[in-house]
Amino acid sequence: MELKSTRFLVVGAGFFGSVIAERIANDLKEHVVVIDKRNHIGGNCYAEIHPETGIIYHKYGTHIFHTPSKIIWDYINRFAGFNGYRHQVLNTYKEKVYQMPINLETINAFYNINLKPFEVDAFLSKEIQKENITHPANFEEKAISLIGRPLYEAFIKGYTKKQWQKDPKELPVSILSRLPFRKNYDESYYFSRWQGIPINDYTEVFKKMLDHPKIEVHLNTDFFEIRDRIGKDTLIIYSGPIDQFFDYKFGKLEWRTLDFLEKIIPVEDYQGTSVMNYGEESVPYTRIHEPRHLHPEKDYPKDKTLIIEEYPRPDDGTNPFYPVNDAKNQSLILKYREEVNRMDNVMISGRLGNYKYYDMTDTIDIALKTYDTIKTRYHA
Ligand code: UDP
């Protein structure tokens, strides 16, 4: 790898880095080097065929592509055909299965009643008033002010404590806004108009993005081991953890990661859906994935299925998945962002670089915008 003369170095081959590299090669028509410390492209969207079952699974947890933007949908469709999968989630609580996100079916089943949509507000307001929360200031208060304490404790509190290992009172309201709440029977997880799973899965998308004579990809390559060989005129586009880039000089940002436990079960269908959440704190995992349901169009084995239990835990900086966006970490990230602004030849972004809980569509959007900045600089 010739680093000294490389004009563009992209660190990280997830969505952020791959979109930038593809744009530099195809639009700017320039040579670009992409490095990733892992042995595969695709970042946390990486998918592969499970050797024993032949089922495609997402190695770092189920990823559903969903976007409200026609521009992003058209963009990603250049690299993939999508199946018609629309995401639905269920939640097992005390040995009973409920619909998730909380909707009218969840409320009626939980309270064993039969409300009509126009009766929901009056019913829930009795629960909500008991708590007397006038200005919800954190995750817990916001949730209770929307749905009341009993639903919160069944479906949100335990899951959130397992996921974040924090008292929900310490978490920001923004995490809750990811979780829809419906007063009708709509059981789709996302409102987004455009949704699906790439038919040949995400790895194919990344292969197509990066398959270009002007893109040089180096896997198993750690930025921190090659950084002193980088030329001074190279523009570094870095999508790793921002605190690591600066050798943690202001302190470490907190991340959450996930462990996955794969199991092969000798039945065709184990849980009838791709993701089953578990709200109770006494169940050690947060959810079980059954990836065969992501591809109803595929011919999968009838005598076995793959399930994957998900266990959240703190991350030591080696495998970050989720930023812990509490007040302490928010003030730390501001310091790091100020450092980036002082640097000329470095751009830091993506989920890990911006310390933001981005979905895939957000990451692509921010990558396309970052590319526009690169292009303007290049032509200046
Ligand atoms: N959440 C919850 N109960 C659930 C699912 C989600 O309380 O059954 C909360 C939890 O705090 C979680 C957040 O909603 O961290 C966002 O959930 P999402 O499904 O978007 O998480 P992701 O798929 O990004 O891990």
Coordinates of C-alpha atoms and ligand atoms in Angstrom, one line a residue:
M1 CA 0.0 0.0 0.0
E2 CA 1.5 3.3 -1.1
L3 CA 0.4 5.7 1.6
K4 CA 2.7 8.7 1.1
S5 CA 1.2 9.6 -2.3
T6 CA -2.4 8.7 -1.5
R7 CA -4.6 11.7 -1.9
F8 CA -7.6 10.2 -0.1
L9 CA -7.5 7.7 2.8
V10 CA -10.8 6.3 4.0
V11 CA -10.7 4.7 7.4
G12 CA -13.5 2.2 7.9
A13 CA -15.4 0.2 5.3
G14 CA -18.9 0.6 6.7
F15 CA -21.6 2.7 5.1
F16 CA -19.9 6.0 5.8
G17 CA -16.5 5.0 4.4
S18 CA -17.9 3.0 1.5
V19 CA -20.2 5.7 0.2
I20 CA -17.3 8.3 0.4
A21 CA -14.9 5.9 -1.5
E22 CA -17.5 5.1 -4.1
R23 CA -18.2 8.8 -4.7
I24 CA -14.5 9.7 -4.9
A25 CA -13.9 6.9 -7.4
N26 CA -17.1 7.3 -9.5
D27 CA -17.7 11.0 -9.3
L28 CA -14.4 12.6 -8.6
K29 CA -12.7 9.9 -10.7
E30 CA -9.8 9.9 -8.2
H31 CA -7.9 7.0 -6.6
V32 CA -8.8 6.2 -3.0
V33 CA -7.4 3.8 -0.4
V34 CA -9.9 2.2 2.1
I35 CA -8.6 0.5 5.2
D36 CA -10.5 -1.5 7.8
K37 CA -9.1 -3.3 10.9
R38 CA -11.6 -6.1 10.5
N39 CA -11.2 -9.0 8.0
H40 CA -14.3 -7.9 6.1
I41 CA -16.0 -4.9 4.5
G42 CA -19.4 -3.7 5.5
G43 CA -18.8 -2.6 9.1
N44 CA -21.6 -3.6 11.4
C45 CA -23.9 -4.2 8.5
Y46 CA -21.8 -7.2 7.4
A47 CA -23.8 -10.3 6.5
E48 CA -22.7 -13.8 5.6
I49 CA -24.2 -17.3 4.9
H50 CA -24.3 -19.3 8.0
P51 CA -22.3 -22.4 7.2
E52 CA -24.4 -25.1 8.9
T53 CA -27.9 -23.8 8.0
G54 CA -27.3 -21.8 4.7
I55 CA -29.3 -19.0 6.2
I56 CA -28.0 -15.4 5.6
Y57 CA -27.5 -13.7 8.9
H58 CA -26.3 -10.3 10.0
K59 CA -23.2 -10.9 12.1
Y60 CA -23.7 -7.7 14.2
G61 CA -27.4 -7.9 14.8
T62 CA -30.4 -7.5 12.5
H63 CA -30.3 -4.5 10.2
I64 CA -33.4 -3.4 8.4
F65 CA -32.9 -0.8 5.7
H66 CA -35.5 1.9 6.0
T67 CA -35.6 5.4 4.8
P68 CA -38.1 8.2 4.3
S69 CA -35.9 9.7 1.6
K70 CA -36.4 8.9 -2.1
I71 CA -32.9 10.2 -2.8
I72 CA -31.3 7.7 -0.4
W73 CA -33.6 4.9 -1.6
D74 CA -32.6 5.5 -5.2
Y75 CA -29.0 5.7 -4.2
I76 CA -28.8 2.4 -2.4
N77 CA -30.8 0.7 -5.1
R78 CA -27.9 1.3 -7.5
F79 CA -26.1 -1.3 -5.5
A80 CA -28.8 -3.8 -4.5
G81 CA -32.2 -5.1 -5.3
F82 CA -34.4 -5.2 -2.2
N83 CA -36.9 -7.8 -1.1
G84 CA -40.3 -6.6 0.2
Y85 CA -39.6 -7.3 3.9
R86 CA -41.3 -4.9 6.2
H87 CA -40.1 -5.0 9.8
Q88 CA -42.3 -6.1 12.6
V89 CA -41.2 -6.8 16.2
L90 CA -42.9 -8.7 19.0
N91 CA -42.2 -8.7 22.7
T92 CA -42.5 -11.6 25.1
Y93 CA -43.4 -10.5 28.6
K94 CA -44.3 -13.0 31.3
E95 CA -44.6 -15.9 28.8
K96 CA -47.1 -13.9 26.6
V97 CA -46.4 -12.4 23.2
Y98 CA -47.3 -8.8 22.6
Q99 CA -47.0 -6.5 19.6
M100 CA -44.1 -4.0 19.6
P101 CA -44.0 -1.1 19.1
I102 CA -46.8 -0.5 21.7
N103 CA -50.0 -0.2 19.7
L104 CA -53.7 -0.7 20.3
E105 CA -53.4 -4.5 20.2
T106 CA -50.6 -4.3 22.9
I107 CA -52.7 -2.1 25.1
N108 CA -55.8 -4.2 24.8
A109 CA -54.0 -7.5 25.3
F110 CA -52.0 -6.2 28.3
Y111 CA -55.0 -4.8 30.1
N112 CA -57.4 -7.4 28.8
I113 CA -59.8 -4.8 27.5
N114 CA -61.2 -3.8 24.1
L115 CA -60.6 -0.1 23.6
K116 CA -61.3 1.7 20.3
P117 CA -58.6 4.1 19.0
F118 CA -60.6 7.2 20.1
E119 CA -60.8 5.8 23.7
V120 CA -57.0 5.3 24.2
D121 CA -56.2 8.8 25.3
A122 CA -58.8 8.9 28.0
F123 CA -57.8 5.5 29.2
L124 CA -54.1 6.2 29.4
S125 CA -54.5 9.7 30.8
K126 CA -55.8 8.1 34.0
E127 CA -52.6 6.1 34.3
I128 CA -50.4 9.1 33.3
Q129 CA -52.1 11.5 35.8
K130 CA -51.2 9.3 38.7
E131 CA -47.5 10.2 38.1
N132 CA -47.9 13.9 38.0
I133 CA -45.1 14.5 35.5
T134 CA -45.6 18.0 33.9
H135 CA -42.2 18.5 32.2
P136 CA -40.7 15.1 31.3
A137 CA -36.9 15.7 31.4
N138 CA -35.5 12.2 30.8
F139 CA -36.2 8.9 29.2
E140 CA -38.2 7.4 32.0
E141 CA -40.4 10.5 32.6
K142 CA -41.0 10.9 28.9
A143 CA -42.1 7.2 28.5
I144 CA -44.4 7.4 31.5
S145 CA -45.9 10.6 30.3
L146 CA -46.8 8.9 27.0
I147 CA -48.0 5.5 28.1
G148 CA -48.3 5.3 31.9
R149 CA -46.2 3.3 34.4
P150 CA -47.6 -0.3 33.9
L151 CA -46.8 -0.4 30.1
Y152 CA -43.5 1.3 30.7
E153 CA -42.5 -1.2 33.3
A154 CA -43.5 -4.2 31.2
F155 CA -42.1 -3.2 27.8
I156 CA -39.6 -0.4 28.2
K157 CA -37.9 -0.3 31.6
G158 CA -36.4 -3.8 31.8
Y159 CA -35.3 -3.8 28.1
T160 CA -33.7 -0.3 28.5
K161 CA -31.9 -1.2 31.7
K162 CA -30.5 -4.3 30.0
Q163 CA -29.6 -2.4 26.8
W164 CA -27.9 0.6 28.4
Q165 CA -27.1 -0.6 32.0
K166 CA -28.2 2.8 33.2
D167 CA -31.1 4.0 35.2
P168 CA -33.6 5.2 32.5
K169 CA -33.7 8.5 34.4
E170 CA -30.2 9.1 33.3
L171 CA -30.9 8.5 29.6
P172 CA -31.9 11.2 27.1
V173 CA -35.4 11.5 25.7
S174 CA -33.9 11.1 22.2
I175 CA -33.5 7.3 22.6
L176 CA -37.2 7.0 23.2
S177 CA -38.1 8.9 20.1
R178 CA -36.7 5.9 18.1
L179 CA -39.5 3.8 19.5
P180 CA -42.9 4.4 17.9
F181 CA -46.1 4.4 19.9
R182 CA -49.4 3.8 18.1
K183 CA -53.1 4.1 19.1
N184 CA -54.2 2.0 16.2
Y185 CA -53.5 -1.6 15.0
D186 CA -50.6 -0.6 12.8
E187 CA -47.9 -3.1 13.8
S188 CA -45.1 -1.9 11.4
Y189 CA -42.0 -1.0 13.3
Y190 CA -41.0 1.8 10.9
F191 CA -43.1 4.5 9.3
S192 CA -40.5 4.8 6.5
R193 CA -42.0 4.4 3.1
W194 CA -39.0 2.6 1.7
Q195 CA -37.9 -0.6 3.5
G196 CA -36.4 -3.9 2.8
I197 CA -33.4 -6.2 3.0
P198 CA -31.0 -6.4 0.0
I199 CA -31.9 -9.7 -1.8
N200 CA -28.2 -10.8 -1.8
D201 CA -27.7 -9.1 1.4
Y202 CA -25.6 -6.2 2.7
T203 CA -22.2 -7.6 1.9
E204 CA -23.1 -7.6 -1.8
V205 CA -24.0 -3.9 -1.5
F206 CA -20.6 -3.1 -0.1
K207 CA -18.8 -5.3 -2.7
K208 CA -20.6 -3.4 -5.5
M209 CA -19.8 0.0 -3.9
L210 CA -16.1 -0.8 -3.5
D211 CA -15.5 -2.8 -6.7
H212 CA -13.8 -0.1 -8.8
P213 CA -10.4 0.1 -10.3
K214 CA -9.7 3.3 -8.5
I215 CA -10.6 1.9 -5.1
E216 CA -7.9 0.0 -3.2
V217 CA -9.2 -1.9 -0.1
H218 CA -6.9 -3.2 2.6
L219 CA -8.5 -5.3 5.3
N220 CA -6.9 -6.3 8.6
T221 CA -5.3 -2.9 8.6
D222 CA -5.3 -0.9 11.7
F223 CA -5.2 2.9 11.2
F224 CA -3.2 3.4 14.4
E225 CA -0.5 1.1 13.1
I226 CA 0.0 2.9 9.8
R227 CA -0.8 6.4 10.8
D228 CA 2.9 7.5 10.9
R229 CA 3.3 6.4 7.2
I230 CA 0.5 8.7 5.9
G231 CA 1.7 11.6 3.7
K232 CA 1.0 15.1 4.9
D233 CA -1.1 15.9 1.8
T234 CA -3.4 13.0 2.3
L235 CA -7.0 13.8 3.3
I236 CA -7.9 11.3 6.0
I237 CA -11.7 10.5 6.1
Y238 CA -12.0 8.7 9.4
S239 CA -15.1 6.8 10.6
G240 CA -13.7 5.0 13.7
P241 CA -14.3 6.1 17.3
I242 CA -13.4 9.8 17.6
D243 CA -11.9 9.5 21.1
Q244 CA -9.4 6.9 19.9
F245 CA -8.3 9.1 17.0
F246 CA -7.1 11.6 19.6
D247 CA -5.6 9.0 21.9
Y248 CA -8.3 9.6 24.4
K249 CA -6.7 12.8 25.4
F250 CA -9.9 14.2 27.1
G251 CA -11.0 10.8 28.4
K252 CA -12.9 7.8 27.0
L253 CA -16.3 8.1 25.5
E254 CA -18.7 5.4 26.8
W255 CA -20.0 2.8 24.3
R256 CA -22.2 -0.2 24.4
T257 CA -21.5 -3.4 22.5
L258 CA -23.4 -6.6 21.9
D259 CA -22.5 -10.3 22.3
F260 CA -24.3 -12.8 20.1
L261 CA -25.0 -16.4 20.9
E262 CA -25.9 -18.5 17.9
K263 CA -28.0 -21.6 18.3
I264 CA -29.2 -24.1 15.7
I265 CA -32.7 -25.5 16.6
P266 CA -34.0 -28.6 14.8
V267 CA -37.3 -27.0 13.7
E268 CA -38.3 -25.0 10.6
D269 CA -39.5 -22.0 12.5
Y270 CA -38.6 -21.2 16.1
Q271 CA -40.3 -17.9 16.9
G272 CA -42.3 -17.0 13.8
T273 CA -40.7 -13.6 13.4
S274 CA -37.3 -12.1 12.7
V275 CA -36.9 -10.3 16.1
M276 CA -38.5 -11.1 19.5
N277 CA -37.8 -8.6 22.3
Y278 CA -37.7 -9.6 26.0
G279 CA -38.7 -6.8 28.3
E280 CA -38.2 -8.6 31.6
E281 CA -35.0 -7.9 33.4
S282 CA -34.8 -11.5 34.6
V283 CA -34.3 -12.7 31.0
P284 CA -30.6 -12.1 30.4
Y285 CA -30.8 -11.3 26.7
T286 CA -32.7 -8.3 25.2
R287 CA -33.8 -10.1 22.0
I288 CA -33.7 -13.2 19.8
H289 CA -33.0 -12.9 16.1
E290 CA -34.2 -15.5 13.7
P291 CA -32.7 -14.4 10.4
R292 CA -34.6 -16.8 8.1
H293 CA -37.6 -14.4 8.4
L294 CA -35.7 -11.6 6.8
H295 CA -35.8 -13.5 3.5
P296 CA -39.2 -15.0 3.0
E297 CA -38.4 -15.3 -0.7
K298 CA -35.6 -17.8 -0.1
D299 CA -35.7 -21.5 0.0
Y300 CA -34.3 -22.3 3.5
P301 CA -34.0 -25.7 5.2
K302 CA -37.1 -27.2 6.8
D303 CA -35.4 -29.3 9.4
K304 CA -33.4 -26.5 11.2
T305 CA -33.3 -22.9 11.9
L306 CA -30.7 -20.4 13.2
I307 CA -31.5 -18.2 16.2
I308 CA -29.2 -15.6 17.8
E309 CA -29.5 -14.3 21.4
E310 CA -28.3 -10.7 21.9
Y311 CA -26.5 -9.7 25.1
P312 CA -25.6 -6.0 25.6
R313 CA -22.5 -5.1 27.6
P314 CA -20.1 -2.2 28.1
D315 CA -17.5 -1.8 25.4
D316 CA -13.8 -1.3 26.2
G317 CA -13.4 0.6 22.9
T318 CA -12.6 -2.4 20.7
N319 CA -16.1 -3.1 19.4
P320 CA -18.3 0.0 19.8
F321 CA -21.9 -0.3 18.7
Y322 CA -24.0 2.3 20.6
P323 CA -23.0 5.7 21.9
V324 CA -24.2 6.3 25.5
N325 CA -25.6 9.7 25.0
D326 CA -25.9 10.9 28.5
A327 CA -24.9 14.4 29.7
K328 CA -21.3 13.4 30.7
N329 CA -20.5 11.9 27.3
Q330 CA -22.2 14.7 25.5
S331 CA -19.9 17.3 27.0
L332 CA -16.9 15.1 26.2
I333 CA -17.9 14.7 22.5
L334 CA -18.0 18.5 22.2
K335 CA -14.4 18.8 23.2
Y336 CA -13.4 16.2 20.6
R337 CA -15.4 17.9 17.9
E338 CA -13.6 21.2 18.6
E339 CA -10.3 19.3 18.1
V340 CA -11.5 18.1 14.7
N341 CA -12.5 21.6 13.6
R342 CA -8.9 22.7 14.2
M343 CA -7.5 20.1 11.8
D344 CA -7.1 20.7 8.1
N345 CA -6.6 17.3 6.5
V346 CA -8.9 15.2 8.7
M347 CA -12.7 14.6 8.4
I348 CA -14.3 12.5 11.2
S349 CA -17.8 11.3 10.9
G350 CA -20.2 8.3 10.8
R351 CA -21.8 6.7 13.8
L352 CA -18.5 6.2 15.7
G353 CA -16.9 9.4 14.5
N354 CA -19.8 11.6 15.4
Y355 CA -20.8 9.6 18.4
K356 CA -24.4 9.6 17.2
Y357 CA -27.1 6.9 17.2
Y358 CA -27.4 6.9 13.4
D359 CA -29.5 4.5 11.3
M360 CA -28.1 3.4 8.0
T361 CA -30.0 6.0 6.1
D362 CA -28.6 8.8 8.3
T363 CA -25.1 7.5 7.8
I364 CA -25.5 7.4 4.0
D365 CA -27.0 10.9 4.1
I366 CA -24.1 12.3 6.1
A367 CA -21.6 10.5 3.9
L368 CA -23.1 12.0 0.7
K369 CA -23.0 15.5 2.3
T370 CA -19.4 15.0 3.5
Y371 CA -18.6 14.0 -0.1
D372 CA -20.0 17.2 -1.4
T373 CA -17.7 19.1 1.0
I374 CA -14.7 17.0 -0.3
K375 CA -15.7 17.7 -3.9
T376 CA -15.9 21.5 -3.3
R377 CA -12.5 21.5 -1.6
Y378 CA -11.1 19.4 -4.4
H379 CA -12.3 21.9 -7.1
A380 CA -11.3 25.0 -5.1
Ligands
UDP1 N1 -36.8 -0.3 23.6 C1 -37.5 -0.8 24.6 N2 -38.2 -2.0 24.5 C2 -38.2 -2.6 23.3 C3 -37.5 -2.1 22.2 C4 -36.8 -0.9 22.4 O1 -37.6 -0.2 25.7 O2 -38.9 -3.7 23.2 C5 -36.1 1.0 23.8 C6 -34.7 0.7 24.3 O3 -34.3 1.8 25.2 C7 -33.9 0.8 23.1 C8 -34.6 1.9 22.3 O4 -35.9 1.7 22.6 O5 -32.5 1.1 23.3 C9 -34.3 1.9 20.8 O6 -34.7 0.6 20.3 P1 -34.4 0.1 18.8 O7 -35.2 -1.0 18.5 O8 -34.4 1.3 17.9 O9 -32.9 -0.3 19.0 P2 -31.7 -0.9 18.0 O10 -32.5 -1.8 17.0 O11 -31.1 0.4 17.4 O12 -30.8 -1.6 18.9

